[in-house]
CSV table of C-alpha atoms in Angstrom, one decimal:
chain,number,residue,atom,x,y,z
A,4,MET,CA,55.3,53.1,-51.4
A,5,THR,CA,55.6,51.1,-48.2
A,6,PRO,CA,53.1,48.2,-48.1
A,7,LYS,CA,50.1,49.2,-46.0
A,8,ARG,CA,49.1,47.6,-42.7
A,9,TRP,CA,45.6,48.5,-41.7
A,10,ARG,CA,45.6,47.6,-38.0
A,11,SER,CA,48.7,49.7,-37.1
A,12,VAL,CA,47.0,53.0,-36.3
A,13,PRO,CA,43.5,54.4,-36.6
A,14,PHE,CA,42.4,54.8,-40.2
A,15,LEU,CA,42.0,58.6,-40.1
A,16,LEU,CA,45.6,59.0,-38.8
A,17,LEU,CA,47.3,56.8,-41.4
A,18,LEU,CA,46.9,58.9,-44.6
A,19,SER,CA,45.2,61.9,-45.8
A,20,VAL,CA,41.5,61.5,-46.1
A,21,SER,CA,39.7,62.3,-49.3
A,22,PRO,CA,36.1,63.4,-49.1
A,23,VAL,CA,35.4,62.7,-52.7
A,24,PHE,CA,34.1,59.2,-53.6
A,25,ALA,CA,34.7,57.5,-56.9
A,26,SER,CA,32.5,58.2,-59.9
A,27,SER,CA,31.1,55.1,-61.4
A,28,GLN,CA,31.4,56.7,-64.8
A,29,SER,CA,35.2,57.2,-64.7
A,30,PHE,CA,36.3,53.6,-65.2
A,31,GLU,CA,35.1,50.3,-66.4
A,32,ASN,CA,36.3,46.9,-65.1
A,33,THR,CA,36.7,44.8,-68.2
A,34,ALA,CA,37.6,41.8,-65.9
A,35,ILE,CA,38.2,41.1,-62.2
A,36,VAL,CA,39.9,37.9,-61.1
A,37,ARG,CA,40.3,37.1,-57.4
A,38,THR,CA,42.5,34.2,-56.3
A,39,VAL,CA,42.3,33.1,-52.7
A,40,GLU,CA,45.0,30.7,-51.5
A,41,LEU,CA,43.7,29.0,-48.4
A,42,GLY,CA,46.1,28.4,-45.5
A,43,GLY,CA,45.9,28.1,-41.7
A,44,SER,CA,46.6,31.3,-39.8
A,45,LEU,CA,47.2,33.2,-43.1
A,46,VAL,CA,45.1,33.5,-46.3
A,47,HIS,CA,46.8,35.0,-49.3
A,48,VAL,CA,44.4,37.0,-51.7
A,49,THR,CA,45.4,38.3,-55.1
A,50,THR,CA,42.9,40.4,-57.1
A,51,THR,CA,43.6,41.5,-60.7
A,52,TYR,CA,41.7,44.4,-62.1
A,53,ALA,CA,41.7,44.9,-65.9
A,54,ILE,CA,40.5,48.5,-66.1
A,55,ARG,CA,39.6,50.9,-68.9
A,56,ALA,CA,39.4,54.7,-68.6
A,57,LEU,CA,36.0,56.2,-69.6
A,58,GLU,CA,37.4,59.8,-69.2
A,59,ASP,CA,40.5,61.8,-69.9
A,60,GLY,CA,43.1,62.7,-67.2
A,61,LEU,CA,42.4,59.9,-64.7
A,62,LYS,CA,45.1,59.6,-62.0
A,63,THR,CA,43.5,57.4,-59.3
A,64,TYR,CA,41.5,54.2,-59.3
A,65,THR,CA,39.2,53.3,-56.4
A,66,ILE,CA,39.0,49.9,-54.8
A,67,ALA,CA,36.4,48.6,-52.4
A,68,PHE,CA,36.8,46.2,-49.5
A,69,GLY,CA,33.9,44.5,-47.8
A,70,ARG,CA,33.5,45.2,-44.0
A,71,GLU,CA,34.7,41.7,-43.0
A,72,GLU,CA,37.4,41.6,-45.6
A,73,LYS,CA,38.7,44.9,-44.3
A,74,GLU,CA,38.8,43.7,-40.7
A,75,LYS,CA,40.7,40.5,-41.6
A,76,THR,CA,43.3,42.2,-43.9
A,77,SER,CA,46.6,42.9,-42.1
A,78,TRP,CA,48.8,43.7,-45.1
A,79,LEU,CA,48.2,44.8,-48.7
A,80,GLU,CA,50.1,46.4,-51.6
A,81,ALA,CA,49.2,47.4,-55.2
A,82,LYS,CA,51.2,47.1,-58.3
A,83,VAL,CA,50.9,47.2,-62.1
A,84,LYS,CA,50.8,43.7,-63.4
A,85,GLY,CA,54.3,42.6,-64.4
A,86,GLN,CA,56.1,45.4,-62.6
A,87,GLN,CA,57.8,45.5,-59.2
A,88,GLU,CA,57.2,49.1,-58.2
A,89,ARG,CA,54.6,49.5,-55.5
A,90,LEU,CA,51.8,52.0,-56.0
A,91,GLU,CA,50.6,54.5,-53.4
A,92,VAL,CA,47.4,53.5,-51.7
A,93,LYS,CA,45.2,56.0,-49.8
A,94,GLU,CA,42.2,55.3,-47.6
A,95,LEU,CA,39.1,57.3,-48.1
A,96,ALA,CA,36.8,58.3,-45.3
A,97,PHE,CA,35.1,55.3,-43.7
A,98,ASP,CA,31.3,55.4,-43.5
A,99,GLY,CA,30.1,53.0,-40.8
A,100,SER,CA,26.7,52.8,-42.3
A,101,LYS,CA,28.0,51.3,-45.5
A,102,GLY,CA,29.3,47.7,-45.8
A,103,HIS,CA,32.6,48.6,-47.4
A,104,GLN,CA,35.8,50.6,-47.2
A,105,LEU,CA,37.1,52.5,-50.2
A,106,LEU,CA,40.8,52.9,-51.1
A,107,GLU,CA,42.4,55.0,-53.8
A,108,VAL,CA,45.3,53.6,-55.8
A,109,VAL,CA,47.5,56.3,-57.4
A,110,LEU,CA,48.2,55.2,-61.0
A,111,PRO,CA,51.8,55.3,-62.3
A,112,ARG,CA,50.7,57.5,-65.2
A,113,THR,CA,47.6,59.5,-66.2
A,114,LEU,CA,45.1,57.5,-68.2
A,115,SER,CA,43.3,59.1,-71.2
A,116,LEU,CA,40.0,57.9,-72.7
A,117,ASN,CA,39.9,54.2,-73.6
A,118,LYS,CA,43.4,53.5,-72.2
A,119,THR,CA,43.7,50.3,-70.3
A,120,LEU,CA,45.8,49.0,-67.3
A,121,ASN,CA,46.0,45.9,-65.3
A,122,LEU,CA,46.3,46.4,-61.5
A,123,VAL,CA,47.2,43.7,-59.0
A,124,LEU,CA,46.1,44.1,-55.4
A,125,GLU,CA,47.8,41.6,-53.1
A,126,SER,CA,46.8,41.1,-49.5
A,127,ILE,CA,47.2,38.8,-46.5
A,128,GLN,CA,44.3,38.0,-44.2
A,129,THR,CA,44.9,36.9,-40.6
A,130,HIS,CA,42.6,34.9,-38.4
A,131,ALA,CA,40.4,34.3,-41.5
A,132,THR,CA,39.9,30.6,-40.9
A,133,TYR,CA,38.6,28.5,-37.9
A,134,PRO,CA,38.7,24.8,-37.2
A,135,TYR,CA,35.5,22.8,-37.8
A,136,PRO,CA,34.9,20.6,-36.0
A,137,ALA,CA,36.4,22.6,-33.1
A,138,SER,CA,37.9,19.5,-31.4
A,139,VAL,CA,39.4,16.2,-32.8
A,140,GLY,CA,41.1,13.2,-31.5
A,141,GLN,CA,44.9,12.9,-31.4
A,142,ASN,CA,44.9,10.6,-34.5
A,143,GLU,CA,42.3,12.5,-36.5
A,144,GLU,CA,42.7,15.0,-39.2
A,145,GLN,CA,41.9,18.7,-39.0
A,146,ALA,CA,39.5,20.7,-41.2
A,147,LEU,CA,39.1,24.4,-41.5
A,148,LYS,CA,36.4,26.8,-42.7
A,149,TYR,CA,36.9,30.0,-44.6
A,150,HIS,CA,34.3,32.8,-45.2
A,151,THR,CA,34.3,35.5,-47.9
A,152,GLY,CA,31.9,37.5,-50.0
A,153,LEU,CA,30.7,36.2,-53.3
A,154,PHE,CA,31.4,39.3,-55.3
A,155,VAL,CA,34.4,41.5,-55.4
A,156,LEU,CA,32.9,44.9,-54.6
A,157,SER,CA,33.7,47.8,-57.0
A,158,PRO,CA,32.3,51.3,-57.5
A,159,TYR,CA,32.5,50.7,-61.3
A,160,ALA,CA,30.6,48.4,-63.6
A,161,THR,CA,32.3,45.1,-64.3
A,162,SER,CA,32.1,43.1,-67.6
A,163,VAL,CA,33.2,39.8,-66.1
A,164,GLN,CA,34.3,38.6,-62.7
A,165,ARG,CA,35.4,35.3,-61.2
A,166,THR,CA,36.8,34.1,-57.8
A,167,LYS,CA,39.1,31.1,-57.5
A,168,ILE,CA,39.5,29.6,-54.0
A,169,LYS,CA,42.5,27.2,-53.9
A,170,SER,CA,43.2,24.7,-51.1
A,171,ARG,CA,46.5,23.0,-50.6
A,172,THR,CA,45.0,19.6,-51.4
A,173,PRO,CA,41.9,18.5,-53.5
A,174,ARG,CA,40.2,17.4,-50.3
A,175,VAL,CA,37.5,20.1,-50.1
A,176,ILE,CA,34.7,18.9,-47.9
A,177,SER,CA,32.0,21.3,-49.0
A,178,TYR,CA,31.4,24.8,-50.5
A,179,THR,CA,28.5,27.2,-50.8
A,180,THR,CA,26.3,27.3,-53.9
A,181,PRO,CA,25.2,30.9,-54.6
A,182,GLN,CA,21.5,31.6,-54.9
A,183,ASP,CA,19.4,34.1,-57.0
A,184,ILE,CA,22.3,35.2,-59.3
A,185,GLU,CA,20.8,33.9,-62.5
A,186,HIS,CA,20.9,37.4,-63.8
A,187,PHE,CA,24.7,37.4,-63.9
A,188,THR,CA,25.5,33.9,-65.3
A,189,LYS,CA,24.1,31.4,-67.8
A,190,GLU,CA,26.4,28.6,-66.6
A,191,SER,CA,26.9,26.9,-63.3
A,192,ALA,CA,27.4,29.5,-60.5
A,193,VAL,CA,30.2,27.4,-59.0
A,194,THR,CA,32.5,24.6,-60.1
A,195,LYS,CA,35.2,22.5,-58.5
A,196,THR,CA,38.3,21.2,-60.3
A,197,GLY,CA,40.9,19.5,-58.2
A,198,ALA,CA,41.8,21.7,-55.3
A,199,THR,CA,40.2,24.8,-56.8
A,200,VAL,CA,36.6,26.1,-56.3
A,201,VAL,CA,35.6,28.6,-59.0
A,202,TYR,CA,32.8,31.1,-58.5
A,203,GLY,CA,31.9,32.6,-61.9
A,204,PRO,CA,32.3,33.8,-64.5
A,205,TYR,CA,29.6,36.4,-63.7
A,206,ASP,CA,28.8,38.9,-66.4
A,207,ASN,CA,27.6,42.5,-66.6
A,208,ILE,CA,27.8,43.4,-62.9
A,209,PRO,CA,26.7,47.0,-62.1
A,210,PRO,CA,28.5,49.1,-59.6
A,211,SER,CA,28.4,46.9,-56.5
A,212,THR,CA,29.1,49.3,-53.6
A,213,SER,CA,25.5,50.5,-53.5
A,214,SER,CA,23.4,49.3,-50.5
A,215,SER,CA,20.8,47.9,-52.8
A,216,PHE,CA,23.3,45.6,-54.6
A,217,ILE,CA,24.9,44.4,-51.4
A,218,GLN,CA,21.5,43.6,-49.8
A,219,LYS,CA,20.1,41.8,-52.8
A,220,TYR,CA,23.1,40.0,-54.4
A,221,GLN,CA,26.1,39.9,-52.1
A,222,GLN,CA,26.1,36.7,-50.0
A,223,PRO,CA,28.6,34.8,-47.9
A,224,VAL,CA,30.6,32.0,-49.4
A,225,VAL,CA,32.0,29.2,-47.1
A,226,VAL,CA,34.6,26.6,-48.1
A,227,HIS,CA,35.2,23.7,-45.8
A,228,TYR,CA,38.5,21.9,-46.4
A,229,PHE,CA,41.1,19.6,-44.9
A,230,HIS,CA,44.4,21.3,-44.0
A,231,ASP,CA,47.6,19.3,-43.8
A,232,GLN,CA,49.7,21.7,-41.6
A,233,PRO,CA,49.4,23.0,-38.0
A,234,VAL,CA,47.7,26.3,-37.6
A,235,ILE,CA,50.4,28.4,-35.8
A,236,GLU,CA,50.1,31.7,-34.0
A,237,LEU,CA,52.4,33.7,-31.8
A,238,LEU,CA,50.2,35.0,-29.1
A,239,ASP,CA,52.9,37.4,-27.8
A,240,LEU,CA,56.4,38.3,-28.9
A,241,LYS,CA,58.6,40.5,-26.7
A,242,ARG,CA,61.8,41.4,-28.6
A,243,SER,CA,64.6,43.2,-26.9
A,244,VAL,CA,67.5,44.6,-29.0
A,245,GLU,CA,70.5,46.1,-27.1
A,246,ILE,CA,73.2,48.1,-28.9
A,247,SER,CA,76.6,48.0,-27.2
A,248,HIS,CA,79.5,50.1,-28.6
A,249,TRP,CA,82.0,49.0,-26.0
A,250,GLY,CA,81.4,45.4,-26.8
A,251,ALA,CA,80.8,46.0,-30.5
A,252,ASN,CA,77.8,43.8,-30.1
A,253,LEU,CA,74.1,43.6,-31.0
A,254,ASN,CA,72.2,41.4,-28.6
A,255,THR,CA,68.7,40.2,-29.6
A,256,GLU,CA,66.4,38.3,-27.2
A,257,ASP,CA,62.9,37.0,-28.1
A,258,LYS,CA,60.4,35.9,-25.5
A,259,MET,CA,57.7,34.0,-27.4
A,260,THR,CA,54.4,32.4,-26.6
A,261,LEU,CA,53.7,29.9,-29.3
A,262,HIS,CA,50.1,28.7,-29.8
A,263,ASN,CA,48.5,26.0,-31.9
A,264,ALA,CA,45.2,27.5,-33.1
A,265,GLY,CA,44.0,24.3,-34.7
A,266,PRO,CA,41.2,22.1,-33.3
A,267,GLN,CA,41.5,21.4,-29.6
A,268,LEU,CA,42.5,17.9,-28.4
A,269,LYS,CA,39.5,15.6,-27.7
A,270,GLY,CA,40.3,13.4,-24.8
A,271,HIS,CA,43.7,12.7,-23.3
A,272,PHE,CA,47.1,13.0,-24.9
A,273,SER,CA,48.9,9.7,-25.5
A,274,ARG,CA,52.7,9.8,-25.6
A,275,LEU,CA,52.7,6.2,-26.9
A,276,ASP,CA,50.5,7.1,-29.9
A,277,HIS,CA,52.6,10.2,-30.6
A,278,GLN,CA,55.9,8.2,-30.6
A,279,THR,CA,54.3,5.5,-32.8
A,280,GLN,CA,53.2,8.2,-35.3
A,281,ALA,CA,56.7,9.8,-35.2
A,282,TYR,CA,58.4,6.4,-35.8
A,283,TYR,CA,56.3,5.8,-38.9
A,284,LYS,CA,56.5,9.5,-39.9
A,285,ARG,CA,52.7,9.8,-39.8
A,286,VAL,CA,52.3,12.6,-37.3
A,287,ALA,CA,48.8,14.1,-37.3
A,288,THR,CA,48.5,17.2,-39.4
A,289,HIS,CA,47.3,19.4,-36.5
A,290,VAL,CA,50.3,18.5,-34.3
A,291,LEU,CA,53.5,20.7,-34.2
A,292,PRO,CA,56.4,18.5,-33.2
A,293,ALA,CA,59.1,21.0,-34.4
A,294,MET,CA,59.7,24.1,-36.5
A,295,THR,CA,62.6,25.8,-38.4
A,296,LEU,CA,63.6,29.4,-37.9
A,297,HIS,CA,65.9,31.5,-40.0
A,298,LEU,CA,68.2,33.6,-37.8
A,299,PRO,CA,70.8,36.2,-38.9
A,300,SER,CA,74.1,35.1,-40.2
A,301,GLY,CA,77.2,35.3,-38.0
A,302,ILE,CA,75.3,34.8,-34.7
A,303,ARG,CA,77.1,33.7,-31.6
A,304,ASN,CA,76.4,32.8,-27.9
A,305,ALA,CA,72.9,31.6,-28.9
A,306,TYR,CA,70.6,30.3,-26.1
A,307,TYR,CA,67.2,28.7,-26.0
A,308,TYR,CA,65.3,27.9,-22.8
A,309,ASP,CA,61.8,27.6,-21.5
A,310,LEU,CA,60.1,27.8,-18.1
A,311,ILE,CA,61.8,24.6,-17.0
A,312,GLY,CA,65.3,25.4,-18.2
A,313,ASN,CA,67.7,24.9,-21.1
A,314,VAL,CA,66.3,22.9,-24.1
A,315,SER,CA,69.0,20.7,-25.6
A,316,THR,CA,66.8,18.9,-28.3
A,317,SER,CA,67.3,21.6,-30.9
A,318,ARG,CA,70.0,22.1,-33.5
A,319,LEU,CA,71.7,25.4,-34.7
A,320,ARG,CA,73.6,25.7,-37.9
A,321,VAL,CA,75.4,29.0,-38.0
A,322,ALA,CA,76.1,30.8,-41.3
A,323,PRO,CA,79.2,33.0,-41.4
A,324,SER,CA,78.9,36.8,-41.3
A,325,VAL,CA,78.2,38.6,-44.5
A,326,PRO,CA,78.6,42.4,-45.3
A,327,LYS,CA,75.7,44.7,-44.8
A,328,ASP,CA,75.0,45.0,-48.5
A,329,ARG,CA,74.5,41.2,-48.7
A,330,GLN,CA,72.3,40.8,-45.6
A,331,GLY,CA,69.5,38.4,-46.3
A,332,THR,CA,71.4,36.2,-48.7
A,333,GLN,CA,72.5,33.7,-45.9
A,334,PHE,CA,70.8,32.6,-42.8
A,335,SER,CA,71.6,30.6,-39.7
A,336,VAL,CA,69.1,27.8,-39.3
A,337,LEU,CA,67.6,26.8,-36.0
A,338,ASP,CA,65.7,23.5,-35.9
A,339,LEU,CA,63.6,24.2,-32.9
A,340,ARG,CA,62.0,21.3,-31.1
A,341,PRO,CA,59.8,22.2,-28.1
A,342,ARG,CA,59.9,20.1,-24.9
A,343,TYR,CA,56.6,18.5,-25.9
A,344,PRO,CA,54.5,18.3,-29.1
A,345,LEU,CA,52.1,21.2,-29.6
A,346,LEU,CA,48.5,20.1,-30.1
A,347,GLY,CA,45.5,22.2,-30.8
A,348,GLY,CA,44.8,24.8,-28.1
A,349,TRP,CA,48.2,24.2,-26.4
A,350,ASN,CA,50.8,27.0,-25.7
A,351,TYR,CA,54.5,26.8,-25.4
A,352,THR,CA,56.5,29.7,-23.9
A,353,PHE,CA,60.2,30.0,-24.5
A,354,THR,CA,63.1,32.5,-24.8
A,355,LEU,CA,65.5,32.6,-27.7
A,356,GLY,CA,68.5,34.9,-27.9
A,357,TRP,CA,71.8,35.5,-29.7
A,358,ASP,CA,74.6,38.0,-30.3
A,359,THR,CA,75.8,39.4,-33.6
A,360,PRO,CA,78.8,41.6,-34.5
A,361,LEU,CA,77.7,45.3,-34.4
A,362,GLN,CA,79.5,46.0,-37.7
A,363,ASP,CA,77.1,43.6,-39.5
A,364,SER,CA,74.2,45.9,-38.7
A,365,ALA,CA,75.6,49.4,-38.0
A,366,SER,CA,77.4,52.1,-40.0
A,367,PHE,CA,78.7,55.6,-39.2
A,368,ASP,CA,78.1,58.7,-41.3
A,369,LYS,CA,81.1,61.0,-40.9
A,370,SER,CA,79.4,64.0,-42.5
A,371,SER,CA,76.6,64.1,-39.9
A,372,GLY,CA,78.3,62.2,-37.0
A,373,ARG,CA,75.4,59.8,-36.7
A,374,TYR,CA,75.4,56.1,-36.1
A,375,ILE,CA,72.8,54.1,-38.1
A,376,VAL,CA,71.7,50.7,-36.9
A,377,GLU,CA,69.4,48.3,-38.7
A,378,VAL,CA,67.0,46.5,-36.3
A,379,PRO,CA,64.9,43.6,-37.6
A,380,ILE,CA,61.3,43.8,-36.4
A,381,MET,CA,60.8,40.1,-36.1
A,382,THR,CA,62.1,36.7,-37.0
A,383,PRO,CA,59.8,35.4,-39.9
A,384,ILE,CA,57.9,32.2,-39.2
A,385,LEU,CA,56.3,30.9,-42.4
A,386,GLY,CA,52.5,30.5,-42.2
A,387,ALA,CA,52.3,32.1,-38.7
A,388,VAL,CA,50.8,35.3,-37.5
A,389,ILE,CA,52.1,37.3,-34.5
A,390,ASN,CA,49.1,38.6,-32.6
A,391,GLN,CA,51.0,41.1,-30.5
A,392,GLU,CA,54.7,42.3,-30.5
A,393,GLU,CA,56.6,44.6,-28.2
A,394,LEU,CA,59.9,45.6,-29.8
A,395,THR,CA,62.3,47.4,-27.5
A,396,VAL,CA,65.5,49.0,-28.9
A,397,ILE,CA,68.0,49.9,-26.1
A,398,LEU,CA,70.6,52.5,-27.3
A,399,PRO,CA,74.1,53.1,-25.8
A,400,GLU,CA,74.3,55.4,-22.8
A,401,GLY,CA,74.7,59.0,-23.8
A,402,ALA,CA,73.0,58.6,-27.2
A,403,THR,CA,71.3,61.9,-28.3
A,404,ASP,CA,69.2,63.2,-31.2
A,405,VAL,CA,67.6,59.8,-31.6
A,406,GLN,CA,65.6,59.3,-34.9
A,407,PHE,CA,64.2,56.2,-36.6
A,408,VAL,CA,62.6,55.2,-39.9
A,409,ALA,CA,60.1,52.4,-39.8
A,410,PRO,CA,58.8,50.5,-42.9
A,411,PHE,CA,55.2,50.8,-41.7
A,412,PRO,CA,53.5,52.5,-38.7
A,413,ALA,CA,53.4,50.9,-35.3
A,414,ALA,CA,50.2,50.7,-33.2
A,415,ASP,CA,52.1,52.8,-30.6
A,416,THR,CA,55.6,54.1,-30.1
A,417,LEU,CA,57.1,55.1,-26.7
A,418,ILE,CA,60.5,56.7,-25.8
A,419,GLY,CA,61.9,56.0,-22.4
A,420,THR,CA,65.0,55.2,-20.4
A,421,HIS,CA,66.5,51.9,-19.5
A,422,THR,CA,68.9,51.6,-16.6
A,423,THR,CA,71.1,48.6,-15.9
A,424,TYR,CA,74.4,47.8,-14.2
A,425,LEU,CA,77.3,50.3,-14.6
A,426,ASP,CA,74.9,52.9,-16.0
A,427,THR,CA,74.9,56.5,-14.6
A,428,THR,CA,72.1,58.4,-16.3
A,429,GLY,CA,70.5,55.4,-18.1
A,430,ARG,CA,70.2,54.5,-21.8
A,431,PRO,CA,67.6,55.8,-24.3
A,432,LYS,CA,65.0,53.2,-25.1
A,433,LEU,CA,62.5,53.0,-28.1
A,434,THR,CA,59.5,50.7,-27.7
A,435,PHE,CA,57.3,49.8,-30.7
A,436,TYR,CA,53.9,47.9,-30.4
A,437,TYR,CA,52.5,45.9,-33.3
A,438,LYS,CA,49.5,43.7,-34.0
A,439,ASP,CA,48.8,40.9,-36.5
A,440,LEU,CA,52.2,40.7,-38.1
A,441,THR,CA,52.9,38.3,-41.0
A,442,VAL,CA,56.0,37.3,-42.8
A,443,LYS,CA,55.5,40.2,-45.2
A,444,GLN,CA,56.3,42.5,-42.2
A,445,ALA,CA,59.7,40.9,-41.6
A,446,GLU,CA,61.4,44.2,-42.4
A,447,SER,CA,63.8,46.4,-40.4
A,448,ILE,CA,63.7,49.7,-38.5
A,449,PHE,CA,66.7,52.0,-39.0
A,450,VAL,CA,67.6,53.8,-35.8
A,451,SER,CA,70.1,56.7,-36.0
A,452,TYR,CA,71.7,58.7,-33.1
A,453,LYS,CA,74.8,60.6,-32.0
A,454,VAL,CA,77.2,59.7,-29.3
A,455,SER,CA,79.8,62.3,-28.2
A,456,TRP,CA,83.4,61.4,-27.1
A,457,ALA,CA,82.5,62.4,-23.6
A,458,ALA,CA,79.5,60.0,-23.6
A,459,HIS,CA,81.9,57.2,-24.9
A,460,LEU,CA,84.1,57.8,-21.9
A,461,LYS,CA,81.2,58.0,-19.4
A,462,LYS,CA,81.2,54.3,-18.7
A,463,PRO,CA,85.0,53.7,-18.2
A,464,VAL,CA,85.1,56.9,-16.0
A,465,ALA,CA,82.2,55.6,-13.9
A,466,VAL,CA,83.8,52.2,-13.5
A,467,GLY,CA,87.2,53.8,-12.7
A,468,THR,CA,85.7,56.2,-10.2
A,469,THR,CA,83.8,53.3,-8.5
A,470,PHE,CA,86.9,51.2,-8.2
A,471,PHE,CA,89.0,54.2,-7.0
A,472,SER,CA,86.3,55.0,-4.4
A,473,LEU,CA,86.2,51.5,-3.1
A,474,PHE,CA,90.0,51.4,-3.0
A,475,ALA,CA,90.2,54.7,-1.1
A,476,LEU,CA,87.5,53.6,1.3
A,477,GLY,CA,89.5,50.4,2.0
A,478,MET,CA,92.6,52.4,2.7
A,479,ILE,CA,90.8,54.8,5.0
A,480,THR,CA,89.0,52.0,7.0
A,481,ARG,CA,92.3,50.1,7.3
A,482,ARG,CA,93.9,53.1,9.0
A,483,MET,CA,91.0,53.9,11.3
A,484,ASN,CA,91.1,52.6,14.9
A,485,LEU,CA,87.6,51.8,16.0
A,486,THR,CA,88.4,50.1,19.4
A,487,LEU,CA,86.7,51.6,22.4
A,488,HIS,CA,89.6,51.2,24.8
A,489,GLN,CA,93.1,52.0,23.6
A,490,LYS,CA,95.9,49.9,24.9
A,491,LYS,CA,98.5,51.9,26.9
A,492,VAL,CA,102.0,51.6,25.7
A,493,SER,CA,104.3,51.1,28.7
């Protein structure tokens, strides 16, 4: 199954809706372990469910997400522990009066009575942290806060449950101590060891999706921690991919607005302080002086400029082209250094583009007469979230019967026409709109189409006709006498 993105399209349009909710008597959770890896723009959550069937013939398992957790989750996938095959996930009807969203996981095999299975649900949350304090000095450190629910909600009874919240460093400033949960634990409700804060173990938890349980026991947990990396977002990405058969070229251009979502700068920026920090290699953790991007192999004619002009402070190391079946094994590396260091609340808008040989991304199916081109959705930026993306794929003039296969749904998809120089009828254009993309969505769309021989000849015929017309017009005008008074020949 393709990994699910929740914010792509309305919930009821994504998958079939099931009106039947989980029976609390069909499964028992012998253990639930949730691991939260704190970051900046992204938070990685892995939840392992050790389940036991209480009935025969069970084919699906129901998972519950809290309201806030659902809103923050941009990507998720389910697997059996130790296996790579993704399981199908279906969303059940959402009831706004309840504080949770139910999902059904289709099991790889039917479970009979007392059979067990370990399910792993992996998800990425975006915009789940915020800077606290909201502003710091140029030489100060940044700290973030993260909110989550104390219990992992489940429609089934749970024997034991714990939550591990891990920071990148042991420098955790504070964390919430749960109240009024003595019924579920005889030990300390929360402990801290190094960089990990552990809530639990909590024993003998009844089905926790009921309103009574949520109101009485579910409570917010807040972890305040120092973060040693910039909090990076792409406010907007406009990617244009143009396919040219005559040039055997695939042109990609990205227009990006980079944003530092860390604490805003308190006071004025000092270039002297920044240069001193850079000299001693002690740049403040919330400052982004440079970043590294992995671009496709075999690129050529690369360019990088901002609103002022060309930026020459970056370095590109190009990897040689590789066959299509080995794509992803080599990358060209761009060490991108903005014109100025990016501090909290600051933006940087720039354009990055390159060409690649079309044969590295395209193939031709002789049996169907279709061209198939692989178009990457985005350039992955580790630790960053893309708030909005507009991906435009411009096909050759004369392309017909256009089809595409996307790895996950887009928020919206439009089909139009793009007209540029030397075009006659214009080129088909596909436009995809996305929200809250992470590195997990750095996949490709496969676009297929047909181009007839007549369409292939349309451009050279148009160019030839234009030149012949200009030449004929020149000959005619040269032979025309436009003088008002003709000279008499004696």
